């Protein structure tokens, strides 16, 4: 039991670390654009590289989780993240920085997919609630990342030390991963059986709404995370510290929202909660694209985070409820779908910004959220009145 508790704590620490790491790109983007003389569209390639790496890592992690010792997977991924941050720190040219960011994204995809699948296996009777709680730590990392990056940018005046400083927590995570005991395959615990794969998942037509929902969620979150600071500084005239605090407010909303969702999902139908939250998020995201005082922007950012918080972990938990033996492939496939949204959305926003202004590019976010509400409605129609044995009967 102590070893299991230690693993669970480590899983939450890994998700915190990736929340921190993935939130660094938005605060450093203005400095990167200035250093290399890039347009918005060219700067969007930084996010595309991160998302492409994340998708590749998620696919690899989802497949490996069903077949290999999970401790070795976590060690390899942490080592890859450490090497990528070190390369970003020392990158003298933009193409090399793109390679480093893609490597970090790949390592992050393996890490998050592996710990997500393991969390789903540990808590089979309350997956949606447990995965929302797990993602609270992603939100915590997202709060810390912009604050640290903005402070370093102001103190040092460049983006490279942000990555240099971040080598330290990644090295600590690698040391802990090395110290873990081997983590048994679920198949080995249940008896001899063929390891499930992506083919088994794709043959299930009922998984398609979950994949589409994850795609739209990724487009929304990463479009917001990657462009929000630049939007606030360029279009709304905020100082970098104020813009960084506002992005941290969005992450704070994600954190608070996942804490709330982890409780709500024990009492209400997850699909219905997701419908109303997505619709409300669409309205708030649209409001963010208009003129507001700085404090109002902070409040709207927090509100958007709260409403959007439970989308991905709830979709993941519901999908695992429909195919519990496919936990690894489901974690990989939905994470890849989210990564695909995160790959396309920031680049499209950058291209629209080049042609029509960044405010119009940011209006793609409420469009994606409105579509997500429609997908959530389709998922909700398939859910029973009581979502699982951990819920209170009506």
GROMACS .gro file of C-alpha atoms in nm:
model
  394
    1UNK     CA    1   0.000   0.000   0.000
    2UNK     CA    2   0.277   0.257   0.079
    3UNK     CA    3   0.429   0.190  -0.263
    4UNK     CA    4   0.091   0.246  -0.428
    5UNK     CA    5   0.042   0.576  -0.243
    6UNK     CA    6   0.392   0.686  -0.346
    7UNK     CA    7   0.316   0.606  -0.710
    8UNK     CA    8  -0.009   0.800  -0.702
    9UNK     CA    9   0.170   1.102  -0.555
   10UNK     CA   10   0.437   1.072  -0.825
   11UNK     CA   11   0.172   1.054  -1.097
   12UNK     CA   12   0.021   1.378  -0.970
   13UNK     CA   13   0.368   1.533  -0.958
   14UNK     CA   14   0.431   1.433  -1.320
   15UNK     CA   15   0.109   1.600  -1.430
   16UNK     CA   16   0.207   1.914  -1.234
   17UNK     CA   17   0.544   1.916  -1.409
   18UNK     CA   18   0.390   1.890  -1.754
   19UNK     CA   19   0.140   2.165  -1.671
   20UNK     CA   20   0.434   2.384  -1.575
   21UNK     CA   21   0.640   2.291  -1.882
   22UNK     CA   22   0.360   2.331  -2.134
   23UNK     CA   23   0.263   2.676  -1.999
   24UNK     CA   24   0.609   2.825  -2.060
   25UNK     CA   25   0.572   2.882  -2.435
   26UNK     CA   26   0.310   3.155  -2.416
   27UNK     CA   27   0.505   3.387  -2.180
   28UNK     CA   28   0.833   3.344  -2.372
   29UNK     CA   29   0.676   3.386  -2.718
   30UNK     CA   30   0.706   3.770  -2.738
   31UNK     CA   31   1.075   3.743  -2.646
   32UNK     CA   32   1.129   3.462  -2.898
   33UNK     CA   33   0.957   3.666  -3.172
   34UNK     CA   34   1.186   3.960  -3.095
   35UNK     CA   35   1.503   3.750  -3.076
   36UNK     CA   36   1.455   3.583  -3.414
   37UNK     CA   37   1.250   3.856  -3.590
   38UNK     CA   38   0.948   3.631  -3.650
   39UNK     CA   39   0.592   3.702  -3.763
   40UNK     CA   40   0.290   3.570  -3.572
   41UNK     CA   41   0.251   3.289  -3.825
   42UNK     CA   42   0.616   3.185  -3.792
   43UNK     CA   43   0.589   3.204  -3.414
   44UNK     CA   44   0.291   2.970  -3.429
   45UNK     CA   45   0.527   2.701  -3.558
   46UNK     CA   46   0.666   2.681  -3.204
   47UNK     CA   47   0.328   2.559  -3.081
   48UNK     CA   48   0.283   2.334  -3.382
   49UNK     CA   49   0.615   2.166  -3.303
   50UNK     CA   50   0.514   2.115  -2.942
   51UNK     CA   51   0.178   1.968  -3.038
   52UNK     CA   52   0.325   1.741  -3.308
   53UNK     CA   53   0.574   1.603  -3.057
   54UNK     CA   54   0.299   1.563  -2.800
   55UNK     CA   55   0.085   1.363  -3.043
   56UNK     CA   56   0.372   1.132  -3.135
   57UNK     CA   57   0.460   1.079  -2.770
   58UNK     CA   58   0.099   1.011  -2.678
   59UNK     CA   59   0.065   0.744  -2.946
   60UNK     CA   60   0.387   0.579  -2.834
   61UNK     CA   61   0.292   0.603  -2.467
   62UNK     CA   62  -0.056   0.460  -2.521
   63UNK     CA   63   0.082   0.158  -2.705
   64UNK     CA   64   0.375   0.100  -2.469
   65UNK     CA   65   0.164   0.126  -2.153
   66UNK     CA   66  -0.019  -0.195  -2.244
   67UNK     CA   67   0.303  -0.385  -2.320
   68UNK     CA   68   0.604  -0.263  -2.120
   69UNK     CA   69   0.717  -0.192  -1.764
   70UNK     CA   70   0.561   0.147  -1.694
   71UNK     CA   71   0.854   0.257  -1.474
   72UNK     CA   72   1.092   0.228  -1.768
   73UNK     CA   73   0.852   0.428  -1.982
   74UNK     CA   74   0.841   0.706  -1.723
   75UNK     CA   75   1.221   0.708  -1.684
   76UNK     CA   76   1.278   0.732  -2.060
   77UNK     CA   77   1.021   1.011  -2.098
   78UNK     CA   78   1.162   1.214  -1.808
   79UNK     CA   79   1.512   1.180  -1.953
   80UNK     CA   80   1.382   1.299  -2.290
   81UNK     CA   81   1.216   1.602  -2.132
   82UNK     CA   82   1.538   1.688  -1.949
   83UNK     CA   83   1.744   1.668  -2.270
   84UNK     CA   84   1.488   1.878  -2.460
   85UNK     CA   85   1.485   2.157  -2.202
   86UNK     CA   86   1.866   2.163  -2.199
   87UNK     CA   87   1.867   2.193  -2.580
   88UNK     CA   88   1.607   2.473  -2.574
   89UNK     CA   89   1.818   2.657  -2.316
   90UNK     CA   90   2.123   2.654  -2.547
   91UNK     CA   91   1.948   2.688  -2.886
   92UNK     CA   92   2.121   2.960  -3.094
   93UNK     CA   93   1.879   2.944  -3.390
   94UNK     CA   94   1.503   2.908  -3.425
   95UNK     CA   95   1.502   2.569  -3.608
   96UNK     CA   96   1.697   2.413  -3.322
   97UNK     CA   97   1.451   2.560  -3.073
   98UNK     CA   98   1.169   2.399  -3.274
   99UNK     CA   99   1.345   2.062  -3.245
  100UNK     CA  100   1.384   2.107  -2.870
  101UNK     CA  101   1.019   2.203  -2.823
  102UNK     CA  102   0.905   1.907  -3.032
  103UNK     CA  103   1.119   1.676  -2.817
  104UNK     CA  104   0.971   1.821  -2.500
  105UNK     CA  105   0.621   1.773  -2.640
  106UNK     CA  106   0.696   1.409  -2.724
  107UNK     CA  107   0.825   1.339  -2.375
  108UNK     CA  108   0.525   1.515  -2.223
  109UNK     CA  109   0.290   1.304  -2.433
  110UNK     CA  110   0.446   0.981  -2.308
  111UNK     CA  111   0.441   1.099  -1.947
  112UNK     CA  112   0.080   1.218  -1.939
  113UNK     CA  113  -0.060   0.926  -2.137
  114UNK     CA  114   0.112   0.674  -1.911
  115UNK     CA  115   0.003   0.829  -1.580
  116UNK     CA  116  -0.351   0.885  -1.714
  117UNK     CA  117  -0.388   0.518  -1.805
  118UNK     CA  118  -0.246   0.410  -1.470
  119UNK     CA  119  -0.482   0.640  -1.279
  120UNK     CA  120  -0.778   0.497  -1.471
  121UNK     CA  121  -0.668   0.146  -1.371
  122UNK     CA  122  -0.622   0.236  -1.005
  123UNK     CA  123  -0.969   0.397  -0.972
  124UNK     CA  124  -1.201   0.190  -1.197
  125UNK     CA  125  -1.519   0.286  -1.009
  126UNK     CA  126  -1.473   0.665  -1.034
  127UNK     CA  127  -1.256   0.735  -1.333
  128UNK     CA  128  -1.406   1.070  -1.440
  129UNK     CA  129  -1.376   1.216  -1.089
  130UNK     CA  130  -1.023   1.075  -1.035
  131UNK     CA  131  -0.897   1.204  -1.368
  132UNK     CA  132  -1.039   1.548  -1.294
  133UNK     CA  133  -0.853   1.544  -0.962
  134UNK     CA  134  -0.535   1.432  -1.138
  135UNK     CA  135  -0.568   1.725  -1.376
  136UNK     CA  136  -0.595   1.965  -1.084
  137UNK     CA  137  -0.219   1.926  -1.063
  138UNK     CA  138  -0.186   2.009  -1.432
  139UNK     CA  139  -0.364   2.334  -1.350
  140UNK     CA  140  -0.131   2.397  -1.056
  141UNK     CA  141   0.167   2.361  -1.286
  142UNK     CA  142   0.000   2.593  -1.536
  143UNK     CA  143  -0.037   2.858  -1.267
  144UNK     CA  144   0.326   2.835  -1.160
  145UNK     CA  145   0.473   2.827  -1.513
  146UNK     CA  146   0.367   3.173  -1.637
  147UNK     CA  147   0.452   3.332  -1.303
  148UNK     CA  148   0.803   3.186  -1.303
  149UNK     CA  149   0.859   3.261  -1.674
  150UNK     CA  150   0.736   3.621  -1.646
  151UNK     CA  151   0.954   3.685  -1.339
  152UNK     CA  152   1.262   3.541  -1.512
  153UNK     CA  153   1.192   3.743  -1.828
  154UNK     CA  154   1.173   4.065  -1.627
  155UNK     CA  155   1.477   3.985  -1.412
  156UNK     CA  156   1.706   3.851  -1.686
  157UNK     CA  157   1.554   3.996  -2.003
  158UNK     CA  158   1.555   3.685  -2.223
  159UNK     CA  159   1.374   3.357  -2.279
  160UNK     CA  160   1.667   3.113  -2.262
  161UNK     CA  161   1.710   3.125  -1.880
  162UNK     CA  162   1.343   3.021  -1.846
  163UNK     CA  163   1.431   2.683  -1.996
  164UNK     CA  164   1.760   2.666  -1.808
  165UNK     CA  165   1.585   2.709  -1.473
  166UNK     CA  166   1.327   2.445  -1.569
  167UNK     CA  167   1.594   2.179  -1.604
  168UNK     CA  168   1.603   2.152  -1.223
  169UNK     CA  169   1.249   2.018  -1.154
  170UNK     CA  170   1.272   1.785  -1.454
  171UNK     CA  171   1.596   1.637  -1.321
  172UNK     CA  172   1.423   1.580  -0.985
  173UNK     CA  173   1.134   1.399  -1.157
  174UNK     CA  174   1.382   1.179  -1.343
  175UNK     CA  175   1.555   1.084  -1.016
  176UNK     CA  176   1.221   0.987  -0.858
  177UNK     CA  177   1.120   0.783  -1.164
  178UNK     CA  178   1.446   0.589  -1.147
  179UNK     CA  179   1.378   0.511  -0.779
  180UNK     CA  180   1.028   0.369  -0.845
  181UNK     CA  181   0.964  -0.003  -0.829
  182UNK     CA  182   0.857  -0.172  -1.154
  183UNK     CA  183   0.488  -0.112  -1.226
  184UNK     CA  184   0.304  -0.430  -1.327
  185UNK     CA  185   0.106  -0.457  -1.649
  186UNK     CA  186  -0.269  -0.471  -1.592
  187UNK     CA  187  -0.285  -0.771  -1.825
  188UNK     CA  188  -0.037  -0.956  -1.605
  189UNK     CA  189  -0.253  -0.892  -1.300
  190UNK     CA  190  -0.568  -1.019  -1.471
  191UNK     CA  191  -0.413  -1.327  -1.631
  192UNK     CA  192  -0.275  -1.413  -1.977
  193UNK     CA  193  -0.446  -1.219  -2.254
  194UNK     CA  194  -0.365  -1.035  -2.575
  195UNK     CA  195  -0.257  -0.677  -2.509
  196UNK     CA  196  -0.526  -0.442  -2.645
  197UNK     CA  197  -0.423  -0.196  -2.915
  198UNK     CA  198  -0.543   0.097  -3.120
  199UNK     CA  199  -0.713  -0.133  -3.371
  200UNK     CA  200  -0.948  -0.256  -3.100
  201UNK     CA  201  -1.027   0.102  -3.009
  202UNK     CA  202  -1.090   0.227  -3.363
  203UNK     CA  203  -1.332  -0.059  -3.432
  204UNK     CA  204  -1.562   0.082  -3.166
  205UNK     CA  205  -1.787   0.339  -3.332
  206UNK     CA  206  -1.897   0.467  -2.992
  207UNK     CA  207  -1.549   0.615  -2.939
  208UNK     CA  208  -1.581   0.869  -3.222
  209UNK     CA  209  -1.764   1.141  -3.024
  210UNK     CA  210  -1.498   1.118  -2.754
  211UNK     CA  211  -1.222   1.162  -3.011
  212UNK     CA  212  -1.398   1.463  -3.167
  213UNK     CA  213  -1.457   1.616  -2.825
  214UNK     CA  214  -1.090   1.576  -2.733
  215UNK     CA  215  -0.989   1.737  -3.065
  216UNK     CA  216  -1.205   2.043  -2.997
  217UNK     CA  217  -1.092   2.065  -2.634
  218UNK     CA  218  -0.727   2.064  -2.743
  219UNK     CA  219  -0.789   2.332  -3.003
  220UNK     CA  220  -0.952   2.549  -2.738
  221UNK     CA  221  -0.709   2.506  -2.449
  222UNK     CA  222  -0.387   2.530  -2.646
  223UNK     CA  223  -0.510   2.810  -2.866
  224UNK     CA  224  -0.583   3.000  -2.544
  225UNK     CA  225  -0.266   2.902  -2.359
  226UNK     CA  226  -0.027   2.970  -2.648
  227UNK     CA  227  -0.168   3.300  -2.772
  228UNK     CA  228  -0.330   3.463  -2.468
  229UNK     CA  229  -0.023   3.651  -2.338
  230UNK     CA  230   0.068   3.776  -2.687
  231UNK     CA  231  -0.294   3.881  -2.744
  232UNK     CA  232  -0.302   4.075  -2.418
  233UNK     CA  233   0.030   4.252  -2.479
  234UNK     CA  234  -0.016   4.327  -2.851
  235UNK     CA  235  -0.392   4.389  -2.877
  236UNK     CA  236  -0.479   4.509  -2.527
  237UNK     CA  237  -0.154   4.684  -2.430
  238UNK     CA  238  -0.090   4.499  -2.102
  239UNK     CA  239   0.260   4.476  -1.957
  240UNK     CA  240   0.420   4.132  -1.965
  241UNK     CA  241   0.381   4.080  -1.589
  242UNK     CA  242   0.012   4.172  -1.601
  243UNK     CA  243  -0.043   3.948  -1.903
  244UNK     CA  244   0.139   3.662  -1.731
  245UNK     CA  245  -0.078   3.703  -1.421
  246UNK     CA  246  -0.390   3.697  -1.638
  247UNK     CA  247  -0.280   3.370  -1.802
  248UNK     CA  248  -0.211   3.234  -1.454
  249UNK     CA  249  -0.569   3.333  -1.371
  250UNK     CA  250  -0.687   3.108  -1.653
  251UNK     CA  251  -0.482   2.824  -1.507
  252UNK     CA  252  -0.619   2.907  -1.162
  253UNK     CA  253  -0.967   2.867  -1.309
  254UNK     CA  254  -0.867   2.529  -1.452
  255UNK     CA  255  -0.743   2.426  -1.109
  256UNK     CA  256  -1.053   2.542  -0.922
  257UNK     CA  257  -1.283   2.402  -1.189
  258UNK     CA  258  -1.130   2.056  -1.170
  259UNK     CA  259  -1.163   2.052  -0.795
  260UNK     CA  260  -1.530   2.143  -0.834
  261UNK     CA  261  -1.583   1.897  -1.119
  262UNK     CA  262  -1.427   1.611  -0.923
  263UNK     CA  263  -1.713   1.658  -0.672
  264UNK     CA  264  -1.994   1.741  -0.916
  265UNK     CA  265  -1.926   1.431  -1.122
  266UNK     CA  266  -1.996   1.214  -0.817
  267UNK     CA  267  -2.350   1.354  -0.801
  268UNK     CA  268  -2.459   1.452  -1.151
  269UNK     CA  269  -2.447   1.299  -1.497
  270UNK     CA  270  -2.102   1.382  -1.643
  271UNK     CA  271  -2.237   1.434  -1.993
  272UNK     CA  272  -2.492   1.692  -1.880
  273UNK     CA  273  -2.234   1.880  -1.676
  274UNK     CA  274  -2.007   1.888  -1.980
  275UNK     CA  275  -2.281   2.031  -2.205
  276UNK     CA  276  -2.357   2.328  -1.979
  277UNK     CA  277  -1.993   2.397  -1.899
  278UNK     CA  278  -1.893   2.400  -2.268
  279UNK     CA  279  -2.179   2.632  -2.364
  280UNK     CA  280  -2.088   2.872  -2.085
  281UNK     CA  281  -1.721   2.861  -2.181
  282UNK     CA  282  -1.809   2.953  -2.540
  283UNK     CA  283  -1.987   3.268  -2.420
  284UNK     CA  284  -1.700   3.370  -2.190
  285UNK     CA  285  -1.435   3.306  -2.459
  286UNK     CA  286  -1.626   3.528  -2.701
  287UNK     CA  287  -1.638   3.801  -2.438
  288UNK     CA  288  -1.259   3.787  -2.399
  289UNK     CA  289  -1.208   3.907  -2.757
  290UNK     CA  290  -1.361   4.250  -2.682
  291UNK     CA  291  -1.229   4.555  -2.496
  292UNK     CA  292  -1.222   4.514  -2.116
  293UNK     CA  293  -1.026   4.667  -1.827
  294UNK     CA  294  -0.734   4.452  -1.707
  295UNK     CA  295  -0.919   4.329  -1.396
  296UNK     CA  296  -1.220   4.226  -1.603
  297UNK     CA  297  -0.990   4.031  -1.837
  298UNK     CA  298  -0.850   3.852  -1.533
  299UNK     CA  299  -1.200   3.763  -1.411
  300UNK     CA  300  -1.305   3.638  -1.755
  301UNK     CA  301  -0.986   3.432  -1.783
  302UNK     CA  302  -1.055   3.266  -1.449
  303UNK     CA  303  -1.417   3.200  -1.547
  304UNK     CA  304  -1.313   3.042  -1.876
  305UNK     CA  305  -1.070   2.815  -1.692
  306UNK     CA  306  -1.339   2.706  -1.445
  307UNK     CA  307  -1.589   2.620  -1.719
  308UNK     CA  308  -1.338   2.445  -1.943
  309UNK     CA  309  -1.161   2.258  -1.663
  310UNK     CA  310  -1.345   1.927  -1.672
  311UNK     CA  311  -1.381   1.877  -2.047
  312UNK     CA  312  -1.084   1.653  -2.123
  313UNK     CA  313  -1.068   1.440  -1.805
  314UNK     CA  314  -1.446   1.390  -1.818
  315UNK     CA  315  -1.431   1.276  -2.180
  316UNK     CA  316  -1.142   1.047  -2.089
  317UNK     CA  317  -1.324   0.895  -1.790
  318UNK     CA  318  -1.645   0.836  -1.987
  319UNK     CA  319  -1.453   0.673  -2.271
  320UNK     CA  320  -1.274   0.443  -2.026
  321UNK     CA  321  -1.609   0.353  -1.872
  322UNK     CA  322  -1.718   0.223  -2.213
  323UNK     CA  323  -1.395   0.030  -2.269
  324UNK     CA  324  -1.211  -0.029  -1.939
  325UNK     CA  325  -0.984  -0.293  -2.090
  326UNK     CA  326  -0.862  -0.032  -2.342
  327UNK     CA  327  -0.734   0.219  -2.085
  328UNK     CA  328  -0.391   0.256  -2.247
  329UNK     CA  329  -0.509   0.297  -2.608
  330UNK     CA  330  -0.794   0.527  -2.498
  331UNK     CA  331  -0.551   0.749  -2.306
  332UNK     CA  332  -0.321   0.758  -2.607
  333UNK     CA  333  -0.590   0.816  -2.870
  334UNK     CA  334  -0.776   1.092  -2.685
  335UNK     CA  335  -0.450   1.262  -2.592
  336UNK     CA  336  -0.343   1.249  -2.958
  337UNK     CA  337  -0.679   1.393  -3.062
  338UNK     CA  338  -0.634   1.674  -2.812
  339UNK     CA  339  -0.279   1.724  -2.937
  340UNK     CA  340  -0.402   1.740  -3.296
  341UNK     CA  341  -0.636   2.019  -3.196
  342UNK     CA  342  -0.346   2.189  -3.021
  343UNK     CA  343  -0.131   2.142  -3.333
  344UNK     CA  344  -0.377   2.299  -3.575
  345UNK     CA  345  -0.544   2.568  -3.365
  346UNK     CA  346  -0.244   2.787  -3.269
  347UNK     CA  347  -0.112   2.791  -3.625
  348UNK     CA  348  -0.454   2.879  -3.767
  349UNK     CA  349  -0.494   3.154  -3.507
  350UNK     CA  350  -0.152   3.291  -3.607
  351UNK     CA  351  -0.240   3.291  -3.977
  352UNK     CA  352  -0.576   3.460  -3.914
  353UNK     CA  353  -0.396   3.714  -3.694
  354UNK     CA  354  -0.153   3.794  -3.977
  355UNK     CA  355  -0.446   3.872  -4.206
  356UNK     CA  356  -0.715   4.020  -3.982
  357UNK     CA  357  -0.563   4.087  -3.640
  358UNK     CA  358  -0.513   3.871  -3.335
  359UNK     CA  359  -0.857   3.952  -3.190
  360UNK     CA  360  -1.021   3.779  -3.488
  361UNK     CA  361  -0.783   3.485  -3.455
  362UNK     CA  362  -0.884   3.445  -3.091
  363UNK     CA  363  -1.251   3.430  -3.192
  364UNK     CA  364  -1.185   3.080  -3.328
  365UNK     CA  365  -1.178   2.964  -2.964
  366UNK     CA  366  -1.550   3.026  -2.887
  367UNK     CA  367  -1.639   2.858  -3.219
  368UNK     CA  368  -1.456   2.542  -3.108
  369UNK     CA  369  -1.629   2.557  -2.770
  370UNK     CA  370  -1.973   2.582  -2.928
  371UNK     CA  371  -1.895   2.271  -3.133
  372UNK     CA  372  -1.770   2.097  -2.817
  373UNK     CA  373  -2.104   2.167  -2.650
  374UNK     CA  374  -2.276   1.990  -2.940
  375UNK     CA  375  -2.047   1.687  -2.909
  376UNK     CA  376  -2.106   1.680  -2.533
  377UNK     CA  377  -2.481   1.675  -2.595
  378UNK     CA  378  -2.438   1.367  -2.815
  379UNK     CA  379  -2.233   1.197  -2.543
  380UNK     CA  380  -2.482   1.295  -2.272
  381UNK     CA  381  -2.770   1.125  -2.452
  382UNK     CA  382  -2.585   0.793  -2.411
  383UNK     CA  383  -2.525   0.826  -2.036
  384UNK     CA  384  -2.751   0.663  -1.775
  385UNK     CA  385  -2.926   0.875  -1.515
  386UNK     CA  386  -2.668   0.759  -1.259
  387UNK     CA  387  -2.317   0.749  -1.397
  388UNK     CA  388  -2.162   0.471  -1.188
  389UNK     CA  389  -2.148   0.280  -0.864
  390UNK     CA  390  -1.971   0.566  -0.682
  391UNK     CA  391  -2.264   0.802  -0.742
  392UNK     CA  392  -2.546   0.869  -0.502
  393UNK     CA  393  -2.872   0.714  -0.629
  394UNK     CA  394  -3.142   0.957  -0.727
   0.00000   0.00000   0.00000
